[in-house]
Amino acid sequence: MTRRRIIAPVTFGHETLEATVVAADLAAALGAELLLVGIVPLAPPDSANGFGSTQAQGENQRMMDQLMSERLEELTDALPDGVRWRTVRSWGPVGPALIDAAREQRADLVVVPILRESEFSHLVHDRADRYVLHHCDVPVLVVP
């Protein structure tokens, strides 16, 4: 019997919630494991003093890591009974972090949200959904 693993990103954006719900429903229906990947952005250097402070950067990163822990806990508490799940953490841009996690965790399906955007918003946004579609080795389900 092959293991089935469905992977979904969890970020600080509200758009990942719907993808998580769909991924959880699929995991329950298929008897698959749901893997929630908490992707934390890397804290930029604090440039308040003109040089940047690694101490302030470290504190900012710890704060973002704590916020992600709380977000993951909140999401997993809301998962329906019968869903086998676990969480992993990753850092950096969402697209590459999700692809790396999918490969490392041997995912069978990746569920990502797609952002509705204006004609020019792709010029300023990190397009994780497009990155995943172009670089993923396994099927991708895109959730509007």
mmCIF file of C-alpha atoms in Angstrom, residues 28-88:
data_model
loop_
_atom_site.group_PDB
_atom_site.id
_atom_site.type_symbol
_atom_site.label_atom_id
_atom_site.label_comp_id
_atom_site.label_asym_id
_atom_site.label_seq_id
_atom_site.Cartn_x
_atom_site.Cartn_y
_atom_site.Cartn_z
ATOM 1 C CA ALA A 28 -10.145 12.698 5.145
ATOM 2 C CA ALA A 29 -11.885 11.344 2.036
ATOM 3 C CA LEU A 30 -8.779 9.555 0.752
ATOM 4 C CA GLY A 31 -7.391 8.369 4.068
ATOM 5 C CA ALA A 32 -4.279 10.417 3.360
ATOM 6 C CA GLU A 33 -1.981 12.235 5.714
ATOM 7 C CA LEU A 34 -2.296 16.016 5.704
ATOM 8 C CA LEU A 35 0.975 17.844 5.993
ATOM 9 C CA LEU A 36 0.691 21.528 6.832
ATOM 10 C CA VAL A 37 3.845 23.450 6.011
ATOM 11 C CA GLY A 38 4.147 26.591 8.107
ATOM 12 C CA ILE A 39 6.200 28.924 5.929
ATOM 13 C CA VAL A 40 7.727 31.826 7.801
ATOM 14 C CA PRO A 41 9.258 34.748 5.914
ATOM 15 C CA LEU A 42 12.823 35.595 6.811
ATOM 16 C CA ALA A 43 13.007 38.705 8.959
ATOM 17 C CA PRO A 44 14.720 41.602 7.207
ATOM 18 C CA PRO A 45 17.606 43.290 8.984
ATOM 19 C CA ASP A 46 16.564 46.118 11.267
ATOM 20 C CA SER A 47 17.963 49.196 9.606
ATOM 21 C CA ALA A 48 16.804 51.715 12.214
ATOM 22 C CA ASN A 49 20.384 52.467 13.175
ATOM 23 C CA GLY A 50 21.623 52.543 9.581
ATOM 24 C CA PHE A 51 23.686 49.367 9.863
ATOM 25 C CA GLY A 52 21.125 46.749 10.772
ATOM 26 C CA SER A 53 21.108 44.781 13.993
ATOM 27 C CA THR A 54 21.428 41.027 14.002
ATOM 28 C CA GLN A 55 19.993 41.010 17.525
ATOM 29 C CA ALA A 56 16.848 42.876 16.402
ATOM 30 C CA GLN A 57 16.624 40.660 13.328
ATOM 31 C CA GLY A 58 16.839 37.568 15.531
ATOM 32 C CA GLU A 59 14.118 38.891 17.822
ATOM 33 C CA ASN A 60 11.883 39.655 14.840
ATOM 34 C CA GLN A 61 12.458 36.143 13.480
ATOM 35 C CA ARG A 62 11.626 34.549 16.835
ATOM 36 C CA MET A 63 8.436 36.609 16.999
ATOM 37 C CA MET A 64 7.390 35.500 13.487
ATOM 38 C CA ASP A 65 8.228 31.877 14.366
ATOM 39 C CA GLN A 66 6.031 32.131 17.475
ATOM 40 C CA LEU A 67 3.183 33.643 15.465
ATOM 41 C CA MET A 68 3.428 30.760 12.982
ATOM 42 C CA SER A 69 3.349 28.228 15.817
ATOM 43 C CA GLU A 70 0.155 29.830 17.069
ATOM 44 C CA ARG A 71 -1.350 29.874 13.568
ATOM 45 C CA LEU A 72 -0.540 26.193 13.022
ATOM 46 C CA GLU A 73 -2.023 25.289 16.393
ATOM 47 C CA GLU A 74 -5.180 27.247 15.608
ATOM 48 C CA LEU A 75 -5.562 25.501 12.240
ATOM 49 C CA THR A 76 -4.890 22.006 13.534
ATOM 50 C CA ASP A 77 -7.342 22.505 16.409
ATOM 51 C CA ALA A 78 -10.020 23.256 13.797
ATOM 52 C CA LEU A 79 -9.325 20.179 11.639
ATOM 53 C CA PRO A 80 -12.159 17.665 11.474
ATOM 54 C CA ASP A 81 -11.898 14.445 13.453
ATOM 55 C CA GLY A 82 -10.384 11.582 11.524
ATOM 56 C CA VAL A 83 -7.835 13.653 9.628
ATOM 57 C CA ARG A 84 -4.309 12.400 10.137
ATOM 58 C CA TRP A 85 -2.079 15.436 10.152
ATOM 59 C CA ARG A 86 1.291 16.780 11.093
ATOM 60 C CA THR A 87 3.107 20.057 10.662
ATOM 61 C CA VAL A 88 6.550 21.070 9.511
#
